Short mmCIF file of C-alpha atoms and ligand atoms in Angstrom, two decimals:
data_model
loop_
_atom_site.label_atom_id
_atom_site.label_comp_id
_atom_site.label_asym_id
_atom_site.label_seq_id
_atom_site.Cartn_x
_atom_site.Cartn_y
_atom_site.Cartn_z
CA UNK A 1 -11.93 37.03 63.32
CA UNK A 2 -9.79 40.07 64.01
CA UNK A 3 -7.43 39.99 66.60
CA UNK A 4 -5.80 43.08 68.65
CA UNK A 5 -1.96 43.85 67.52
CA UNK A 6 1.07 42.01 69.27
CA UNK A 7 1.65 43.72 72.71
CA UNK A 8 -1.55 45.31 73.17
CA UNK A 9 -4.14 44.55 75.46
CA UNK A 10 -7.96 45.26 76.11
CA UNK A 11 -8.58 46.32 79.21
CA UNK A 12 -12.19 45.33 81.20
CA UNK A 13 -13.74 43.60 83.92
CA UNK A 14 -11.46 42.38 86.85
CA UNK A 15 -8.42 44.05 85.37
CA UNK A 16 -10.06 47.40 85.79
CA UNK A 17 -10.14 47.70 89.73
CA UNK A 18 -6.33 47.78 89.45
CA UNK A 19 -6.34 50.67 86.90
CA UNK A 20 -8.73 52.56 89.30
CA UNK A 21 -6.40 52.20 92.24
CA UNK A 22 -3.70 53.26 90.74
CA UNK A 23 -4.72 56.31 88.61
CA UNK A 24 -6.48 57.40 91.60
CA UNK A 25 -4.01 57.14 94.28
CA UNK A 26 -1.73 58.74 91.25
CA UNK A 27 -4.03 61.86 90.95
CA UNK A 28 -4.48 62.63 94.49
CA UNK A 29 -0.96 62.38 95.67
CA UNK A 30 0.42 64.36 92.40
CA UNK A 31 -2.11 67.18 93.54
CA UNK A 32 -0.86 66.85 97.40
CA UNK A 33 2.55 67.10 95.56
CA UNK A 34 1.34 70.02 93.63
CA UNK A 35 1.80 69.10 90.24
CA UNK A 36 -0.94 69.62 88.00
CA UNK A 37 -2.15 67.54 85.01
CA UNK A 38 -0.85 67.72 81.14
CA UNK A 39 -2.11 66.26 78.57
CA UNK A 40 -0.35 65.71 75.11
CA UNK A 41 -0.68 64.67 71.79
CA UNK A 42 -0.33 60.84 71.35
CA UNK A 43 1.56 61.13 68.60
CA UNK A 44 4.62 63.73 67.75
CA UNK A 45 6.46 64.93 65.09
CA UNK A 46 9.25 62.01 64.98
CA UNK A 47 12.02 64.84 65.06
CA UNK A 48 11.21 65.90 68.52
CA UNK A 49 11.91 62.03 69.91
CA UNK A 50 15.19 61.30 67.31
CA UNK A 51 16.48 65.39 68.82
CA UNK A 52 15.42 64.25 72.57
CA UNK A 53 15.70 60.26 73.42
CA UNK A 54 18.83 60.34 71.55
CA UNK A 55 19.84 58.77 67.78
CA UNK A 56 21.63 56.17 68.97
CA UNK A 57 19.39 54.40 71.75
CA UNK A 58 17.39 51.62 71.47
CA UNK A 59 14.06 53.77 71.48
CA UNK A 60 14.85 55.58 68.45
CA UNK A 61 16.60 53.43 66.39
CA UNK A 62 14.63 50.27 66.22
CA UNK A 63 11.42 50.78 68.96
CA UNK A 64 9.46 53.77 67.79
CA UNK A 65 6.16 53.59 65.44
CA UNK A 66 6.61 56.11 62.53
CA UNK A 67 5.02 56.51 59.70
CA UNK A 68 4.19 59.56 57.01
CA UNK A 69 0.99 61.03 57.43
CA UNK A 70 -1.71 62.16 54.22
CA UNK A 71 0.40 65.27 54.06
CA UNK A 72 4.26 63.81 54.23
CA UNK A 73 4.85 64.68 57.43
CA UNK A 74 6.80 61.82 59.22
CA UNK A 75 4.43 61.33 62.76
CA UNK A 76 5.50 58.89 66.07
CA UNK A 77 3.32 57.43 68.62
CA UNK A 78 5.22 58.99 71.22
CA UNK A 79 7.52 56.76 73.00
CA UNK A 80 7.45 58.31 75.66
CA UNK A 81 6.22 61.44 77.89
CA UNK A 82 9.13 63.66 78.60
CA UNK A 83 9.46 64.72 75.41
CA UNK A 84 6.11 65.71 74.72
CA UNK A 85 5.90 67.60 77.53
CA UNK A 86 9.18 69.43 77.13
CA UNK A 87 7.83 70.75 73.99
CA UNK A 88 4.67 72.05 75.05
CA UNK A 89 6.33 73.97 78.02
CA UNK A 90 8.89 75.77 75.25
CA UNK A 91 5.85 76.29 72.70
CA UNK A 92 3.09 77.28 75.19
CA UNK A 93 5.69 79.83 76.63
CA UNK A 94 4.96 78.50 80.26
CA UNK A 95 8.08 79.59 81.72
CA UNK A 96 6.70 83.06 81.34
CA UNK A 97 4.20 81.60 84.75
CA UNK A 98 7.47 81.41 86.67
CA UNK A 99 9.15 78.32 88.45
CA UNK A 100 9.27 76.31 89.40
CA UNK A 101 6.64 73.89 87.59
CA UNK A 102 5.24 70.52 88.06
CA UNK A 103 3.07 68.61 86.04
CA UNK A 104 1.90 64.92 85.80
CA UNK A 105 0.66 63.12 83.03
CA UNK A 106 -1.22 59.33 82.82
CA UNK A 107 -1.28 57.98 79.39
CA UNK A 108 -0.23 55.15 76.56
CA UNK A 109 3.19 55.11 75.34
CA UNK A 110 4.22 52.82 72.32
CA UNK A 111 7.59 51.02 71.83
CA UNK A 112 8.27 48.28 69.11
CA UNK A 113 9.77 45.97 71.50
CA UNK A 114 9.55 42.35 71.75
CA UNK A 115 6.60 41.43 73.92
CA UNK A 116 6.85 39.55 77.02
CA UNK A 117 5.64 39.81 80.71
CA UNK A 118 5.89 43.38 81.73
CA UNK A 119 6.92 44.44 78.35
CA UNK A 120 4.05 45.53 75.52
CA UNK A 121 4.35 47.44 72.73
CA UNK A 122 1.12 49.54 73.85
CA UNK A 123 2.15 50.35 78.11
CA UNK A 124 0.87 53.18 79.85
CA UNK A 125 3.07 55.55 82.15
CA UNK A 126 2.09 57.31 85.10
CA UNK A 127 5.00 60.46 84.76
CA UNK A 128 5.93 63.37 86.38
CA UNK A 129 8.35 66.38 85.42
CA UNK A 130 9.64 69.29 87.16
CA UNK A 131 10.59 72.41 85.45
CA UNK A 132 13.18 75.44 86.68
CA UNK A 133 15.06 73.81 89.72
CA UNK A 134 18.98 72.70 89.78
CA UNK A 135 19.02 71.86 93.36
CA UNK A 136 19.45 68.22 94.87
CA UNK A 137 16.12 69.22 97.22
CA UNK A 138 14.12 68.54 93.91
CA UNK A 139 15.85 65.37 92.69
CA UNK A 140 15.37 64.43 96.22
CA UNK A 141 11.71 65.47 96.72
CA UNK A 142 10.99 63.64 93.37
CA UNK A 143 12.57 60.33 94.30
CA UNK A 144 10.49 61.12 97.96
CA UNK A 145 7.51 61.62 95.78
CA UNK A 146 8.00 58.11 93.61
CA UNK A 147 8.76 55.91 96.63
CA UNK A 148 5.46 57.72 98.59
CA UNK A 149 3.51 56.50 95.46
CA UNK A 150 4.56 53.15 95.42
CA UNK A 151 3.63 52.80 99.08
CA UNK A 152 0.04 54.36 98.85
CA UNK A 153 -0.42 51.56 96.07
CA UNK A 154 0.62 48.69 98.80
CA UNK A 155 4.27 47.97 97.33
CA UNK A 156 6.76 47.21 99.80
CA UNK A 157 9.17 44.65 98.02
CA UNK A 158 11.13 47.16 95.45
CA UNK A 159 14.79 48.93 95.17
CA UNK A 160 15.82 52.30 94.73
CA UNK A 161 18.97 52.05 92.42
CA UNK A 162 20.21 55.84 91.87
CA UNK A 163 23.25 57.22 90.16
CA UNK A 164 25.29 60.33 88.86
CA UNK A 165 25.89 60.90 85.12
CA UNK A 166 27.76 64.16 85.88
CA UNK A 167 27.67 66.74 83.55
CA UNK A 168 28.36 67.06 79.82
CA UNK A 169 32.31 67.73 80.92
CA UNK A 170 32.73 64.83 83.65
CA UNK A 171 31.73 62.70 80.38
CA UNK A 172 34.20 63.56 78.68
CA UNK A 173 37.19 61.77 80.61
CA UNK A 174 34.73 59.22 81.38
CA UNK A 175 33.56 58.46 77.82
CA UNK A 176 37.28 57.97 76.89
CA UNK A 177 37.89 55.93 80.02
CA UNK A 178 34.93 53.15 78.25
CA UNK A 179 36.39 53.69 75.32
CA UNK A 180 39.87 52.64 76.31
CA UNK A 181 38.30 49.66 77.96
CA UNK A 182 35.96 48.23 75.62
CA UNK A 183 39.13 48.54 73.01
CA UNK A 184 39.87 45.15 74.48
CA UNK A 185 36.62 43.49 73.68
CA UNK A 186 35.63 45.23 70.57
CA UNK A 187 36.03 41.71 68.50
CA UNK A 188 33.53 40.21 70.51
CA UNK A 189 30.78 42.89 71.12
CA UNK A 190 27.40 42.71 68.84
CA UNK A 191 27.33 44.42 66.11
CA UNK A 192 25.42 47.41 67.59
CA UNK A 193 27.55 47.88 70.36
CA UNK A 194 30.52 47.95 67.44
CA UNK A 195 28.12 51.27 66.23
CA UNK A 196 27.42 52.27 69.65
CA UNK A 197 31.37 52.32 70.52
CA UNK A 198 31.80 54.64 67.60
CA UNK A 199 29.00 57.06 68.20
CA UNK A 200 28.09 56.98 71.51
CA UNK A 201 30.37 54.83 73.94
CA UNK A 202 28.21 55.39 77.07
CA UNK A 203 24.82 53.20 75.02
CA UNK A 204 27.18 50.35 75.55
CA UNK A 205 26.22 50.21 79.27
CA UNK A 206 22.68 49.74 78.57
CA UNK A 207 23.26 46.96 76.01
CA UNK A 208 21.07 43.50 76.60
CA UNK A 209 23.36 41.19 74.68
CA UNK A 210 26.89 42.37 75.83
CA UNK A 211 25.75 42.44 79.76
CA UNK A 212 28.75 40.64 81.00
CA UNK A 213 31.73 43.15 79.44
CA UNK A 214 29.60 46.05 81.49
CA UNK A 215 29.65 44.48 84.89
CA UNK A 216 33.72 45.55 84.92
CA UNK A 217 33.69 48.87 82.99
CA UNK A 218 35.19 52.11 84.49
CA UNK A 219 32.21 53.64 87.06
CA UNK A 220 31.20 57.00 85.72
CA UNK A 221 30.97 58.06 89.85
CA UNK A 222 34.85 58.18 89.41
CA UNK A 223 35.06 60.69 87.41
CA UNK A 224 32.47 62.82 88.58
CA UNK A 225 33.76 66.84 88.97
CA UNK A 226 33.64 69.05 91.69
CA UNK A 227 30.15 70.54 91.44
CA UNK A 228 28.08 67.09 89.99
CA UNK A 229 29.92 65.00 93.29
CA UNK A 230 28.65 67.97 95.30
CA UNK A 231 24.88 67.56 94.11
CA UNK A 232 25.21 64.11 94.26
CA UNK A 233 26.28 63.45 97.96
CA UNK A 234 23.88 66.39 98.94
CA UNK A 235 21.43 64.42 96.92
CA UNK A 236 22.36 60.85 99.20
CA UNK A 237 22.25 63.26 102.69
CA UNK A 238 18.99 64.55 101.92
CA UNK A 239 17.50 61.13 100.92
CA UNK A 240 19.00 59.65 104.05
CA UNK A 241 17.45 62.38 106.47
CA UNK A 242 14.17 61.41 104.30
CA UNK A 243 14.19 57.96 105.37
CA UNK A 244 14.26 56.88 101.88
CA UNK A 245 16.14 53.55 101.02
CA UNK A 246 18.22 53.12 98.47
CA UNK A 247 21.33 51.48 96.57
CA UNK A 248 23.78 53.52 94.58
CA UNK A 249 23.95 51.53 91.39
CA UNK A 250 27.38 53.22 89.76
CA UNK A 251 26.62 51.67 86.12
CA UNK A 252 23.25 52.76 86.10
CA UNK A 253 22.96 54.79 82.76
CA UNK A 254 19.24 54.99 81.78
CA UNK A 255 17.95 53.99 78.26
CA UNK A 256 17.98 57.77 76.80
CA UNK A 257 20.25 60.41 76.29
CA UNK A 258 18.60 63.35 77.44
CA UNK A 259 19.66 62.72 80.82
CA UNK A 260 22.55 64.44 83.29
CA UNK A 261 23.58 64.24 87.15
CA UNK A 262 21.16 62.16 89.12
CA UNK A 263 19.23 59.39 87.23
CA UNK A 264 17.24 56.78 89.25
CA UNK A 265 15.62 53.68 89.03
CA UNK A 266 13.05 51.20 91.10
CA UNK A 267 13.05 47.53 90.80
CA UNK A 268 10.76 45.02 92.07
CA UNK A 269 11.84 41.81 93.39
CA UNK A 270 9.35 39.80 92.06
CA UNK A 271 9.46 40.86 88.38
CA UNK A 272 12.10 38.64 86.67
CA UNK A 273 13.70 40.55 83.47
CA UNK A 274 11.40 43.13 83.62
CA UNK A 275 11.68 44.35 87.00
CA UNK A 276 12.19 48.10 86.18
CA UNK A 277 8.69 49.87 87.34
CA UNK A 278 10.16 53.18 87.25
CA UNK A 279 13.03 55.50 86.67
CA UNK A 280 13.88 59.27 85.69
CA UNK A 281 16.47 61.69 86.48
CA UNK A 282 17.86 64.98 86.04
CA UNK A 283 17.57 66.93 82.11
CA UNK A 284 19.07 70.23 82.47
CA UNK A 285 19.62 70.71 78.88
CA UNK A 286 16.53 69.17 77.26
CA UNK A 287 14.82 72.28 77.30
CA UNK A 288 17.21 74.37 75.21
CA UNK A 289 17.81 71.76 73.46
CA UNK A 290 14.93 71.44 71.73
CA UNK A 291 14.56 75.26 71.81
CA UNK A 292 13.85 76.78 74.75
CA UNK A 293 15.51 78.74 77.05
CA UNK A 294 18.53 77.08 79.95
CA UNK A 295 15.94 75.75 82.05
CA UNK A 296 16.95 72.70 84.20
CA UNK A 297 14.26 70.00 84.62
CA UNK A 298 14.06 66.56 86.35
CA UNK A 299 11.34 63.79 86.24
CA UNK A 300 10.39 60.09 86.01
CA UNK A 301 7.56 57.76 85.02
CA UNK A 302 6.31 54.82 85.91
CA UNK A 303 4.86 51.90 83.86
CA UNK A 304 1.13 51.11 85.22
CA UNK A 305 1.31 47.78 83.11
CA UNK A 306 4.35 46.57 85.88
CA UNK A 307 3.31 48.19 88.61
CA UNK A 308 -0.11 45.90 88.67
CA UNK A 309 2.18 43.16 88.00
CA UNK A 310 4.03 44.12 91.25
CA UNK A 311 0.48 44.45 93.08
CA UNK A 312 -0.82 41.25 92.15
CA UNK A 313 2.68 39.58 93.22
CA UNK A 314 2.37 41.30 96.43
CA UNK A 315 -0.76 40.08 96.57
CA UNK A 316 -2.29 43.96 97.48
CA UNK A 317 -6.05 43.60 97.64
CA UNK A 318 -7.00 46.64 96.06
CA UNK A 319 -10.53 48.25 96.46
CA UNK A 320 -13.23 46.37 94.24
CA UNK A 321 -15.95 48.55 92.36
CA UNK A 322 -18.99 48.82 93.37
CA UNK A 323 -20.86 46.37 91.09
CA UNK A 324 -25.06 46.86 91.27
CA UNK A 325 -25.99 46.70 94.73
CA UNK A 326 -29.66 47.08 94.19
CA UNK A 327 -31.41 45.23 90.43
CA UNK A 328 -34.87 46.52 89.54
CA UNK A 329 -37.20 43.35 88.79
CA UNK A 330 -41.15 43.95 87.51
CA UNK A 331 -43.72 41.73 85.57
CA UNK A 332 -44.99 42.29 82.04
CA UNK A 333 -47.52 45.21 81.85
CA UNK A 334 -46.78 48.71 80.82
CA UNK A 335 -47.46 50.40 84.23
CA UNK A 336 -44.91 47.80 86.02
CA UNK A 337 -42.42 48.70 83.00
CA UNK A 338 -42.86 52.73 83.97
CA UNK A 339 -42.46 51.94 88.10
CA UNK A 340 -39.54 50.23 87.53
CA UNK A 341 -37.90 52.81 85.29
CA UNK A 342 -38.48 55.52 87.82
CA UNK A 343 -37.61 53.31 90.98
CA UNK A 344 -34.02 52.50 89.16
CA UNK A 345 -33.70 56.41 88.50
CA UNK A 346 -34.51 57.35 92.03
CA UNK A 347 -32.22 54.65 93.62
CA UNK A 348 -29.34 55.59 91.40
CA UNK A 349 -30.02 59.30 91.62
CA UNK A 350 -29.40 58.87 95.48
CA UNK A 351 -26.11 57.21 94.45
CA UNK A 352 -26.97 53.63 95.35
CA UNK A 353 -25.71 51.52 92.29
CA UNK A 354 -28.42 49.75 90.46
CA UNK A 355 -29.44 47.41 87.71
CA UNK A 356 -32.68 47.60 85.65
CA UNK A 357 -33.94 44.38 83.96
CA UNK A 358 -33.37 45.20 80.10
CA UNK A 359 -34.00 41.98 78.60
CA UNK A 360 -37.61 41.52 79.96
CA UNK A 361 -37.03 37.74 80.95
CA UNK A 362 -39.59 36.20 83.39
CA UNK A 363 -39.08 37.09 86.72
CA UNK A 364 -37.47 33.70 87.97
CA UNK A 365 -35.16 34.37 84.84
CA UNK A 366 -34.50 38.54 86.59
CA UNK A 367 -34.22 36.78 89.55
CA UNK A 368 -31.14 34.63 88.47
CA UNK A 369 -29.42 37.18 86.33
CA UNK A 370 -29.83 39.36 89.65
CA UNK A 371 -27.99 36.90 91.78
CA UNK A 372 -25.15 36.21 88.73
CA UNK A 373 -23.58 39.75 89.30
CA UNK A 374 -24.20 39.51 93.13
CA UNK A 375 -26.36 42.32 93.78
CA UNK A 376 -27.62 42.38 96.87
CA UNK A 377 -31.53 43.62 97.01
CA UNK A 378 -34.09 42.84 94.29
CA UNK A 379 -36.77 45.19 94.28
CA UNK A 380 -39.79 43.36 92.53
CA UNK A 381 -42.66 45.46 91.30
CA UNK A 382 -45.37 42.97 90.31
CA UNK A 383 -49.28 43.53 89.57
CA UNK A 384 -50.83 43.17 92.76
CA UNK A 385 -47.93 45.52 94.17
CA UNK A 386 -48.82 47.73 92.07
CA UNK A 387 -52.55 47.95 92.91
CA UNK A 388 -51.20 48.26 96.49
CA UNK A 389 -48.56 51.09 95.83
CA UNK A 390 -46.47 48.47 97.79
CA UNK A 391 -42.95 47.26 96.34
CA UNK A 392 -41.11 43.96 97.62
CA UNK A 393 -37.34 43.98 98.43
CA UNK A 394 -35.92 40.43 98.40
CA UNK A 395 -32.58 40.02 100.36
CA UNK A 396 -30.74 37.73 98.06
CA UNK A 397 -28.36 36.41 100.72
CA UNK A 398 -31.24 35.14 102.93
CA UNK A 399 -33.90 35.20 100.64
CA UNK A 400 -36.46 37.15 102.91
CA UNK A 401 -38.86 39.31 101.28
CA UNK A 402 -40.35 42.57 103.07
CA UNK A 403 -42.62 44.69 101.32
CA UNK A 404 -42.43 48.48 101.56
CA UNK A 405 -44.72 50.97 100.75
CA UNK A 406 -43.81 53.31 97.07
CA UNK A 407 -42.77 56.11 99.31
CA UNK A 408 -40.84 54.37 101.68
CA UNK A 409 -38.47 51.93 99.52
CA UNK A 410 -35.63 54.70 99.00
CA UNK A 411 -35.20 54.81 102.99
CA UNK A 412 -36.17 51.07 103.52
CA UNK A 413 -33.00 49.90 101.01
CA UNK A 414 -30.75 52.57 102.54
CA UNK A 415 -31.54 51.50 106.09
CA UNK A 416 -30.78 47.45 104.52
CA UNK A 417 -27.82 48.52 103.00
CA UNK A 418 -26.44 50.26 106.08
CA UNK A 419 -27.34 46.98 107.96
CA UNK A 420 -25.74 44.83 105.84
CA UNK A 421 -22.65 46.88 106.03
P1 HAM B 501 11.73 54.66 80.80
O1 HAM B 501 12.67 54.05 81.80
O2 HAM B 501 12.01 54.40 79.37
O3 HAM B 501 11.73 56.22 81.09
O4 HAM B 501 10.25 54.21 81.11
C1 HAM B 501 9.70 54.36 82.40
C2 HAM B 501 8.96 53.09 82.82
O5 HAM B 501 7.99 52.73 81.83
C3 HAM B 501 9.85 51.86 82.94
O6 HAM B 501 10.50 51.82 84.20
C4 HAM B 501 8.83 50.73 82.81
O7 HAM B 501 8.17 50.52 84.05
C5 HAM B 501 7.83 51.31 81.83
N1 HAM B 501 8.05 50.77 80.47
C6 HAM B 501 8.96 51.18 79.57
N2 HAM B 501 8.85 50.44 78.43
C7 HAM B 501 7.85 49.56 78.64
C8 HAM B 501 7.23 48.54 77.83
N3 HAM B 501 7.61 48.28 76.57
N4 HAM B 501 6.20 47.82 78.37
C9 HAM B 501 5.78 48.07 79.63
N5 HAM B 501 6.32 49.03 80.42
C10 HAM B 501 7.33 49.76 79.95
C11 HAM B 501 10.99 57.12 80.40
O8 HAM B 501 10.11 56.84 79.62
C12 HAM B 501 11.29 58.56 80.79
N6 HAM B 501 10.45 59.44 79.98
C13 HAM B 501 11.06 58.78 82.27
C14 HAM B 501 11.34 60.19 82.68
C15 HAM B 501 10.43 61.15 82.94
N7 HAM B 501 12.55 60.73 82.82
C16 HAM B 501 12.40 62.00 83.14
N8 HAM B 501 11.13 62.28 83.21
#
C-alpha cells in the first residue's frame, strides 16, 4: 500500500468545513482590505529563496526541498510566499501601476522540518504583502488587518508579540553588542550557533537548542537610531488608538533575514511549541535586493494548518456544508430512471442540494443510504406514481409521506424546507 510522505496530509470530509471558513472569511476581508489575489509558481528557482530568506537561517540551510530539474536547473518548492511574490512584482514591472499595492495569496508552502502538531512539511499560508509604503500607518493597518482576521474566524485567546529590528545601521552596534556577549558562552553553544556567531550573530536569537543563553542577550530596542525608534513608537501610538493589544517582545527576531524595523508575531495560548499562527514585518530592501527598484514593502502570513488547530481548541463552531438536503429515490423501470434524473436536475438547478440514487439498490436499500448522510426529504418516484404524474416526498425525521403532483414538487420541497428551517 502506498502511503502519503511524512508531514503531509489529505484533506476531506469533516476537515474541510474548517478550510471553507477560513479561506472564505480570508477572501472577503482581504478584498474589504483591498488587496487583490496573486498567484505564484509552487516551485522557484532555489536562488531567489538562498538571495531572500537568508543563507544562514534555518529555512535555507537545512528546510527547503531542492532538487535539479530534466534541464539542470536547481528548482525549490517554495518555502514560503514573500519571496515569490517579490519577484513577480520586479519581473511583471507592477510598480509601473503605482503604489501603493496589496496583494494576498492562499497556498501550500513546503519546509523539511521535523513533523509534529502544528508543524508539517506540506502547511498552507494565508499571506499578505504590501508594496511602496515606509510609514508606521501601514505596519499598523497590517497588524489591524491580521488581528481583524483572526477575530472574523472566532479566535479570541492569542498574543500580539511585535518588535523593532531597526535598520541595516542600528545593527551594526547591535550585532557587535551579541557578539561581545555570546563571546562568553561560545564553548557551550551548538555547533550551528558556533557558524551562526561567525556569519550572522543575530540567527543566534532564533536558535531552538541554545534558548536559555538568548533570554539575557543585549535587546536590539536599545540600540535602535533616531528615525527606526521614531517609526516604532509611532507604530505602538497608532496601534494603541486602534484598540489593538499587544506585547512588545524586544528579542523577537523572526526566522528570515529579509526583514527590517517592525516585525510581528501572534501566538495562541493553547498551542504548546507551536504556538506561532502568524508573523511578518517590515522588508524595505527585499525588493532591490533581488533586483528591483528601492521600494519598501511589509507583510505577513499565516499558517491555515495552526490556525484550525486554534479553532478547534477554542472550540469555534464553524459553519457546516450543506450536505444533500433532498435524495432522489425511484423503482426499476426505464421511465422511473428518466423522472428521477430530471427531478434531481430541476431540484439542484434551483440550488437545493441533492442526491440521486446511483447504485440502483432496492428502494428500502435508497431509503437507508438516504438517511446515512442525513438528508432530509426523499422524493420517491415509483410505478403507480408515475401513472399518476404524482411524486411522494417522505420527511425522514418524522417519516410522513405526502404526495405532490409532477408540477408541484419544486414548490412543495421549498415550502418543507422553509418549514423545517
Ligand atoms: P513564517 O513565520 O516563516 O513567515 O511563517 C508564517 C506562519 O506559517 C507561521 O507563523 C506558522 O503559522 C506557519 N508555518 C510556518 N512553518 C510551518 C510548518 N512547518 N508547518 C505548519 N505551519 C507553519 C513567513 O513565511 C513570511 N513569508 C511571512 C511574511 C509575509 N513576512 C512578510 N510577508
Amino acid at each position: 500500500m502506498y502511503q502519503k510522505i511524512k508531514g503531509t496530509d489529505d484533506l476531506y470530509g469533516d476537515q474541510i468545513k474548517y478550510w471553507y471558513w477560513i479561506e472564505e472569511k480570508a477572501r472577503k476581508l482581504s478584498t474589504i482590505y483591498g488587496y487583490g489575489e496573486i498567484r505564484t509558481p509552487i516551485f522557484e528557482e532555489t536562488k531567489l529563496f538562498v538571495r531572500s530568506v537568508g543563507q544562514d537561517t534555518d529555512i535555507v540551510q537545512k528546510e527547503m526541498y531542492t532538487f535539479e530539474d530534466k534541464g539542470g536547473r536547481s528548482i525549490t518548492l517554495r518555502p514560503e510566499g514573500t519571496a515569490p511574490v517579490v519577484r513577480a512584482f520586479v519581473e511583471n514591472g507592477m510598480l509601473a501601476q503605482g503604489l501603493p499595492q496589496k496583494y494576498f495569496y492562499i497556498g501550500p508552502m513546503f519546509r523539511y522540518e521535523r513533523p509534529q502538531s502544528g508543524r508539517q512539511r506540506q502547511f498552507h499560508q494565508f499571506g499578505a504583502e504590501i508594496f511602496g509604503s515606509p510609514s508606521p500607518i501601514a505596519d499598523a493597518e497590517l497588524i489591524i488587518f491580521a488581528d481583524r482576521l483572526l477575530k472574523e474566524l472566532g479566535l479570541v485567546d492569542y498574543e500580539i508579540h511585535i518588535n523593532s529590528l531597526g535598520n541595516e545601521d542600528d545593527r551594526i552596534n547591535y550585532k557587535d553588542a551579541l557578539k561581545e556577549y555570546y563571546a562568553q558562552h561560545l564553548e557551550s553553544l551548538c555547533d550551528d550557533c558556533k557558524m551562526r556567531y561567525e556569519r550572522n550573530v543575530l540567527r543566534l536569537l532564533d536558535c531552538k537548542i541554545d534558548v536559555k543563553y538568548a533570554e539575557n542577550a543585549p535587546k536590539i530596542t536599545d540600540y535602535l537610531g533616531g528615525e527606526s525608534e521614531k517609526h516604532y513608537k509611532e507604530l505602538k501610538r497608532l496601534l494603541t488608538s486602534a484598540g489593538i493589544d499587544y506585547v512588545e517582545d524586544p528579542r523577537l527576531v523572526r526566522g528570515l533575514d529579509y526583514y527590517n524595523r517592525t516585525v510581528f508575531e501572534v501566538h495562541h495560548h493553547r498551542l504548546g511549541a507551536m504556538s506561532a499562527i502568524a508573523g511578518g514585518g517590515r522588508y524595505d530592501g527585499l525588493i532591490k535586493e533581488i533586483g528591483g527598484k528601492e521600494v519598501p514593502a511589509l507583510g505577513f502570513a499565516a499558517g491555515i494548518e495552526r490556525l484550525i488547530l486554534s479553532l478547534k481548541a477554542e472550540n469555534v463552531q464553524v459553519d457546516e456544508i450543506s450536505k444533500n438536503v433532498v435524495y432522489v429515490t425511484y423503482l426499476g423501470s426505464k421511465e422511473a430512471r428518466d423522472e428521477a434524473v430530471k427531478l434531481a436536475e430541476l431540484l439542484r438547478s434551483e440550488g437545493i442540494p441533492t442526491g440521486l440514487e446511483l447504485m440502483e439498490r432496492s428502494i428500502s436499500a435508497q431509503l437507508k443510504h438516504a438517511s446515512r448522510i442525513g438528508a432530509k426529504f426523499c422524493v420517491i418516484i415509483g410505478e403507480d406514481e408515475l401513472e399518476r404524474d404524482v411524486v411522494v416526498i417522505k420527511n425522514m425525521e418524522t417519516g410522513e409521506q405526502v404526495e405532490f403532483e409532477k408540477n408541484f414538487v419544486v414548490n412543495g420541497i421549498k415550502d418543507m424546507i422553509t418549514e423545517m428551517q
